[in-house]
Short mmCIF file of C-alpha atoms in Angstrom, two decimals:
data_model
loop_
_atom_site.label_atom_id
_atom_site.label_comp_id
_atom_site.label_asym_id
_atom_site.label_seq_id
_atom_site.Cartn_x
_atom_site.Cartn_y
_atom_site.Cartn_z
CA LEU A 1 102.46 98.63 108.48
CA GLU A 2 105.71 99.79 110.04
CA LEU A 3 104.70 103.18 109.22
CA LEU A 4 101.60 103.15 111.46
CA PRO A 5 101.06 103.19 115.25
CA SER A 6 100.57 99.46 115.40
CA LYS A 7 101.90 96.41 113.12
CA THR A 8 98.56 94.75 114.12
CA LEU A 9 95.57 95.82 112.29
CA ALA A 10 93.35 94.58 115.33
CA GLN A 11 94.90 97.46 117.20
CA LEU A 12 94.62 100.30 115.02
CA PRO A 13 91.63 102.52 115.84
CA VAL A 14 90.54 102.62 112.14
CA GLU A 15 86.63 103.83 113.20
CA ARG A 16 88.12 106.60 114.97
CA TRP A 17 90.15 107.59 111.84
CA TRP A 18 87.11 107.59 109.79
CA ASP A 19 85.39 109.72 112.38
CA GLY A 20 87.71 112.48 111.58
CA GLU A 21 90.66 111.73 113.97
CA TYR A 22 92.86 111.69 110.85
CA PRO A 23 96.31 110.22 112.65
CA PHE A 24 98.54 112.10 109.94
CA GLY A 25 96.20 114.94 108.99
CA TYR A 26 93.29 115.31 106.32
CA LEU A 27 94.33 113.79 102.87
CA CYS A 28 97.71 113.14 104.49
CA ALA A 29 99.37 109.51 104.72
CA PRO A 30 102.73 107.90 104.97
CA ILE A 31 104.21 106.27 101.78
CA GLY A 32 107.85 105.65 102.90
CA LYS A 33 111.15 106.36 104.99
CA LEU A 34 113.37 109.43 104.26
CA SER A 35 115.54 107.86 107.20
CA PRO A 36 115.44 104.96 109.72
CA THR A 37 113.92 107.42 111.93
CA ALA A 38 111.62 109.77 109.57
CA ASP A 39 108.64 108.75 107.69
CA LEU A 40 107.65 110.67 104.30
CA VAL A 41 103.80 111.74 104.72
CA ILE A 42 102.16 112.67 101.46
CA ASP A 43 99.95 115.60 101.73
CA LEU A 44 97.37 116.08 98.79
CA ASN A 45 95.68 119.04 99.95
CA ASP A 46 95.92 122.23 97.68
CA SER A 47 97.39 124.53 99.97
CA ASN A 48 100.83 126.44 100.78
CA ASN A 49 103.32 123.76 102.30
CA ALA A 50 101.19 120.83 100.94
CA HIS A 51 102.27 118.91 97.94
CA GLY A 52 98.83 118.54 95.81
CA PRO A 53 96.26 118.39 94.37
CA HIS A 54 98.01 116.67 91.23
CA ALA A 55 101.07 114.40 91.11
CA LEU A 56 103.11 113.09 88.13
CA ILE A 57 105.09 109.65 88.90
CA GLY A 58 107.76 108.23 86.73
CA GLY A 59 109.82 104.93 86.71
CA MET A 60 110.77 102.18 84.50
CA THR A 61 109.75 98.54 84.44
CA GLY A 62 110.96 96.87 87.71
CA SER A 63 111.27 100.19 89.59
CA GLY A 64 108.62 99.60 91.94
CA LYS A 65 105.82 102.00 90.46
CA SER A 66 103.07 99.73 91.24
CA GLU A 67 104.02 99.22 94.86
CA LEU A 68 104.19 102.82 95.52
CA LEU A 69 100.68 103.09 94.07
CA ARG A 70 99.57 100.27 96.06
CA THR A 71 100.96 101.79 99.28
CA LEU A 72 99.42 105.20 98.74
CA ILE A 73 96.06 103.87 98.21
CA LEU A 74 95.97 101.63 101.13
CA SER A 75 97.79 104.37 103.36
CA LEU A 76 94.93 106.85 102.50
CA ALA A 77 92.08 104.37 102.73
CA LEU A 78 92.90 103.16 105.90
CA THR A 79 93.09 106.54 107.66
CA HIS A 80 90.08 108.15 105.74
CA HIS A 81 86.29 107.19 105.43
CA PRO A 82 84.94 106.38 102.14
CA TYR A 83 82.66 109.51 102.40
CA ASP A 84 85.82 111.36 102.59
CA LEU A 85 87.95 109.83 100.05
CA ASN A 86 87.30 107.96 96.87
CA PHE A 87 89.67 106.24 94.24
CA ALA A 88 88.79 106.03 90.58
CA LEU A 89 91.87 103.57 89.04
CA ILE A 90 92.70 103.71 85.42
CA ASP A 91 95.45 101.07 84.06
CA TYR A 92 96.04 101.67 80.34
CA LYS A 93 97.67 98.58 79.71
CA GLY A 94 95.46 96.24 81.26
CA GLY A 95 97.73 95.03 84.27
CA GLY A 96 96.69 93.61 87.27
CA ALA A 97 98.04 96.35 89.77
CA PHE A 98 94.73 97.45 90.74
CA GLU A 99 92.44 94.13 90.62
CA GLU A 100 92.81 93.66 94.46
CA PHE A 101 91.11 96.79 95.30
CA ARG A 102 87.78 96.36 93.35
CA GLY A 103 85.76 95.33 96.06
CA MET A 104 87.19 97.87 98.63
CA PRO A 105 84.55 100.67 99.65
CA HIS A 106 86.99 103.54 98.72
CA VAL A 107 87.12 102.44 95.12
CA VAL A 108 84.48 103.93 92.87
CA GLY A 109 85.70 102.59 89.37
CA VAL A 110 88.24 100.38 87.95
CA ILE A 111 88.76 100.30 84.38
CA THR A 112 91.90 98.47 82.50
CA ASP A 113 93.15 97.44 79.05
CA ILE A 114 92.23 100.71 77.29
CA GLN A 115 94.58 100.15 74.60
CA ASN A 116 92.62 97.23 73.31
CA HIS A 117 89.54 99.03 73.86
CA ALA A 118 89.42 102.56 72.53
CA ASP A 119 85.78 103.07 73.50
CA TYR A 120 87.07 102.83 77.31
CA ALA A 121 88.63 105.93 76.71
CA THR A 122 85.48 107.75 75.88
CA ARG A 123 83.70 106.03 78.78
CA VAL A 124 86.50 107.34 81.26
CA ILE A 125 86.15 110.86 79.95
CA GLN A 126 82.70 111.11 79.73
CA ALA A 127 82.25 109.77 83.24
CA LEU A 128 84.74 112.14 84.71
CA SER A 129 83.19 115.20 82.74
CA GLY A 130 79.98 114.26 84.49
CA GLU A 131 81.50 114.17 87.61
CA VAL A 132 82.83 117.61 87.33
CA LYS A 133 79.43 118.76 86.38
CA LYS A 134 77.75 117.05 89.35
CA ARG A 135 80.41 118.56 91.75
CA GLU A 136 80.06 121.86 90.33
CA ARG A 137 76.23 121.89 90.78
CA ILE A 138 76.58 120.81 94.32
CA ILE A 139 78.60 123.33 95.28
CA ILE A 140 77.10 126.43 93.55
CA GLN A 141 73.91 125.42 95.29
CA ALA A 142 75.69 125.55 98.47
CA LEU A 143 77.33 128.71 97.46
CA ARG A 144 73.58 130.24 97.04
CA ARG A 145 71.88 128.77 99.63
CA GLN A 146 74.61 128.30 102.49
CA GLY A 147 76.61 131.35 102.18
CA LEU A 148 79.78 129.94 101.08
CA ASP A 149 82.74 132.43 100.87
CA LYS A 150 83.76 130.82 97.45
CA PRO A 151 82.98 127.94 95.51
CA HIS A 152 85.82 125.71 96.66
CA ILE A 153 85.81 122.12 98.29
CA ASP A 154 87.61 123.27 101.26
CA GLU A 155 84.92 125.79 101.96
CA TYR A 156 82.19 123.11 101.30
CA ARG A 157 83.87 120.71 104.05
CA GLN A 158 83.31 123.38 106.64
CA LEU A 159 79.63 123.27 106.21
CA PRO A 160 77.62 121.39 109.06
CA VAL A 161 75.20 119.64 107.21
CA ARG A 162 75.99 118.69 103.49
CA ILE A 163 75.90 116.10 100.70
CA PRO A 164 78.92 113.65 100.95
CA LEU A 165 81.50 114.88 98.62
CA PRO A 166 84.33 112.78 98.90
CA ARG A 167 87.90 113.65 97.48
CA LEU A 168 88.21 111.58 94.13
CA ILE A 169 91.80 110.54 93.70
CA ILE A 170 92.18 109.58 89.91
CA ILE A 171 95.13 107.16 89.48
CA PHE A 172 96.31 106.72 85.96
CA ASP A 173 98.99 104.31 85.12
CA GLU A 174 100.79 104.38 81.90
CA PHE A 175 99.53 107.58 80.98
CA ALA A 176 101.89 108.79 78.31
CA GLU A 177 101.12 105.76 75.93
CA PHE A 178 97.42 107.08 76.60
CA GLN A 179 98.70 110.74 75.35
CA GLU A 180 100.23 109.45 72.13
CA ARG A 181 97.31 107.38 71.30
CA HIS A 182 94.43 109.24 72.58
CA PRO A 183 95.45 113.19 72.29
CA GLU A 184 92.00 114.49 72.16
CA ASP A 185 91.06 112.81 75.26
CA CYS A 186 94.19 113.48 76.87
CA ARG A 187 93.25 117.19 76.47
CA GLN A 188 90.03 116.54 77.75
CA LEU A 189 91.49 114.69 80.89
CA ILE A 190 94.15 117.34 81.48
CA ASN A 191 91.12 120.24 81.55
CA ILE A 192 89.14 117.86 84.01
CA ALA A 193 92.40 118.07 86.34
CA ARG A 194 92.48 122.01 86.10
CA VAL A 195 88.75 122.60 86.68
CA GLY A 196 88.52 119.76 89.23
CA ARG A 197 91.19 120.87 91.57
CA SER A 198 88.76 123.36 93.25
CA LEU A 199 85.98 120.48 93.43
CA GLY A 200 88.08 117.99 95.14
CA MET A 201 89.30 116.02 92.18
CA HIS A 202 92.99 114.90 92.29
CA MET A 203 95.01 113.18 89.20
CA ILE A 204 97.93 111.21 89.83
CA LEU A 205 99.42 110.39 86.36
CA CYS A 206 102.00 107.51 85.83
CA THR A 207 104.40 106.61 83.31
CA GLN A 208 107.30 104.73 82.47
CA ASN A 209 108.42 107.59 80.26
CA PRO A 210 108.11 110.93 81.63
CA ALA A 211 110.64 112.66 79.62
CA GLY A 212 110.52 115.06 76.50
CA ARG A 213 107.27 114.91 74.43
CA ALA A 214 105.79 111.87 76.12
CA VAL A 215 104.19 114.21 78.86
CA ASP A 216 103.84 117.75 77.65
CA GLN A 217 104.34 121.10 79.55
CA GLN A 218 100.65 121.39 80.50
CA ILE A 219 100.78 118.34 82.65
CA ARG A 220 104.12 119.18 84.24
CA ASP A 221 102.70 122.66 85.00
CA ASN A 222 99.56 121.00 86.59
CA SER A 223 101.66 118.63 88.94
CA ASN A 224 103.13 120.41 91.80
CA LEU A 225 104.32 116.81 93.17
CA LYS A 226 106.78 114.73 91.27
CA ILE A 227 108.01 111.47 92.31
CA CYS A 228 110.72 109.81 90.18
CA LEU A 229 111.99 105.91 90.66
CA LYS A 230 114.45 104.42 88.85
CA VAL A 231 114.76 105.51 84.97
CA LYS A 232 116.71 104.70 82.28
CA SER A 233 118.27 108.30 81.49
CA ALA A 234 119.88 110.98 83.23
CA GLU A 235 117.76 113.33 81.31
CA THR A 236 114.47 111.74 82.22
CA SER A 237 115.66 111.93 86.08
CA LYS A 238 116.23 115.58 85.27
CA SER A 239 113.06 116.03 83.50
CA LEU A 240 111.13 114.96 86.81
CA VAL A 241 113.20 115.89 89.99
CA GLU A 242 115.83 118.36 88.32
CA ILE A 243 118.92 116.03 89.08
CA PRO A 244 120.03 113.13 87.13
CA ASP A 245 120.42 110.70 90.04
CA ALA A 246 117.42 108.55 89.51
CA ILE A 247 119.42 106.54 86.99
CA SER A 248 121.25 104.81 90.04
CA LEU A 249 118.31 104.20 92.19
CA GLY A 250 117.68 100.58 93.16
CA ARG A 251 113.80 98.96 93.22
CA GLY A 252 111.54 100.59 95.70
CA GLU A 253 113.90 103.71 96.15
CA ALA A 254 112.70 107.21 94.63
CA PHE A 255 113.04 110.82 94.74
CA PHE A 256 110.01 113.11 96.10
CA HIS A 257 110.07 116.73 94.67
CA VAL A 258 108.10 119.45 95.63
CA ASP A 259 110.48 122.55 96.19
CA ALA A 260 113.46 120.30 96.25
CA PRO A 261 114.52 116.61 95.58
CA ARG A 262 114.31 114.08 98.68
CA ARG A 263 115.52 110.60 98.47
CA PHE A 264 113.05 107.70 100.31
CA ARG A 265 112.05 104.23 100.20
CA VAL A 266 108.75 103.27 99.38
CA ALA A 267 106.83 101.17 102.01
CA TYR A 268 106.24 97.56 100.94
CA CYS A 269 102.85 96.43 101.34
CA GLY A 270 103.44 92.98 99.94
CA ALA A 271 105.29 90.84 102.88
CA ALA A 272 103.50 88.42 104.91
CA TYR A 273 101.29 89.63 107.59
CA GLU A 274 102.82 88.68 110.72
CA GLU A 275 99.55 88.32 112.72
CA GLU A 276 98.72 85.21 110.85
CA MET A 277 101.60 83.46 112.57
CA SER A 278 99.73 83.33 115.89
CA ASP A 279 96.80 81.41 114.75
CA PRO A 280 96.19 78.73 117.14
CA GLY A 281 94.30 76.61 114.78
CA LYS A 282 97.24 75.66 112.70
CA GLU A 283 99.88 73.00 113.15
CA ALA A 284 103.03 74.75 113.49
CA ASN A 285 106.69 74.60 114.96
CA VAL A 286 108.08 77.12 117.28
CA GLU A 287 111.73 78.04 116.61
CA ILE A 288 113.40 79.71 119.71
CA ASP A 289 116.36 81.65 119.25
CA PRO A 290 119.39 82.22 121.88
CA ASP A 291 118.23 85.53 122.68
CA GLY A 292 114.71 83.94 123.72
CA SER A 293 112.86 85.41 120.87
CA ARG A 294 110.23 82.92 119.02
CA LYS A 295 109.27 82.75 115.56
CA THR A 296 106.41 80.42 114.36
CA ILE A 297 107.10 78.21 111.51
CA TYR A 298 104.67 76.72 109.26
CA PRO A 299 105.05 74.13 106.78
CA ALA A 300 105.45 75.94 103.31
CA ALA A 301 102.37 74.08 101.71
CA GLU A 302 100.21 75.15 104.66
CA ARG A 303 101.63 78.68 104.68
CA SER A 304 101.05 79.14 100.94
CA GLN A 305 97.37 78.39 101.38
CA TRP A 306 96.44 80.87 104.16
CA VAL A 307 98.80 83.38 104.89
CA ARG A 308 97.75 86.99 103.57
CA THR A 309 100.23 89.91 102.56
CA GLU A 310 99.69 93.17 104.42
CA ALA A 311 98.10 94.58 101.48
CA GLN A 312 95.37 91.81 101.58
CA ALA A 313 95.12 92.18 105.40
CA ILE A 314 94.63 95.74 105.14
CA VAL A 315 91.92 95.64 102.16
CA ASP A 316 90.19 92.70 104.50
CA GLU A 317 90.22 95.03 107.71
CA ILE A 318 88.76 97.96 105.42
CA GLY A 319 85.92 95.89 104.33
CA ARG A 320 85.33 94.46 107.99
CA VAL A 321 85.07 98.00 109.40
CA ALA A 322 82.66 99.12 106.49
CA THR A 323 80.48 96.17 107.25
CA ALA A 324 80.65 97.02 111.15
CA LEU A 325 79.45 100.30 110.21
CA ASN A 326 76.70 99.08 108.28
CA MET A 327 77.67 102.01 105.68
CA GLU A 328 76.50 101.73 101.99
CA SER A 329 79.16 102.22 99.46
CA PRO A 330 79.63 105.69 97.40
CA PRO A 331 78.25 105.54 94.04
CA GLN A 332 80.16 104.36 91.11
CA VAL A 333 81.73 107.14 89.08
CA TRP A 334 81.33 104.93 86.11
CA PRO A 335 79.60 101.62 85.29
CA ASP A 336 81.76 98.53 84.47
CA PRO A 337 82.16 97.81 80.82
CA LEU A 338 79.59 95.44 79.25
CA PRO A 339 80.60 92.19 78.18
CA GLU A 340 81.14 91.77 74.43
CA VAL A 341 78.06 89.17 74.18
CA VAL A 342 75.12 89.40 76.69
CA ASP A 343 72.59 86.66 76.43
CA LEU A 344 69.15 86.93 77.75
CA SER A 345 69.33 85.30 80.95
CA THR A 346 72.01 87.68 82.03
CA VAL A 347 69.78 90.59 81.04
CA HIS A 348 67.23 89.02 83.49
CA GLU A 349 69.62 88.52 86.20
CA MET A 350 71.02 92.07 85.99
CA CYS A 351 67.57 93.35 86.04
CA ASN A 352 66.08 90.83 88.56
CA LEU A 353 63.44 89.81 86.00
CA GLU A 354 61.77 86.43 85.87
CA PRO A 355 62.85 84.72 82.82
#
């Protein structure tokens, strides 16, 4: 929140931002600090001087990669309407990094634990291939009927009347392992990224091991932006950002590379949300420092029960704004996997049938 105009969510004009007054620009959002006075704003547009449309992120366990992804998702979602921008989140290993985003209106798909469910890989590829075909059909129809100059998402966005076609940002964590175990599915996924760039589909591929054969050259060539957190070897660092220095980074530090590497610190969204400290309904003590500043202190047992993190508070605020606007959530890009066993009562409930 320190990267936004106010640290208090209630004071942020989220509805105005969602109405097109993007505070940092369309598809742009802050993700960290280059210096105490300079923010790093990512720009996922596919244009000159921008950073998109695709990205490759590397970092070893404990480097802060999950925090970077959470910050990126929250920063873009808070500043863009769900009809402007969606996320499809894929975690190959089945960790919990994306679980808190499942109910967010921008999120149109979450799938995890592909390593133990090989059919999930097929589900993802088929769903994304279908999304490509749907977007091609919509844009080609607009080209024929409304006179677009070319079949590109940027041209389509300029139409005064159009079917909502949000940018789809596909974030794939632990991608290198997916490539090793599902090479054919991987080739299809990279083709989706190649074709999808003109259709508003962005691919952000993340891995602990971006060096050597773990990530092939075609992926590197399609990724204009590369971010490297702490890695195990100088060679891995050089393979991403052309310098060996990422081996000495601390947690939450990274290099951002488009034309040249720039060092930055990832914004942290796991801290306690400070607005909770001023709730008059909670019994508390007030600590007054010699300079007159005040800090509200709650008993540890009470605090753990109700204090939210900044990430949780932002997710709640996004949900509140979406509810206030009475908007329908965008359609899911893939259905949730069915459980291994489905009894008849569950089928009745899913289909709203009387038993």
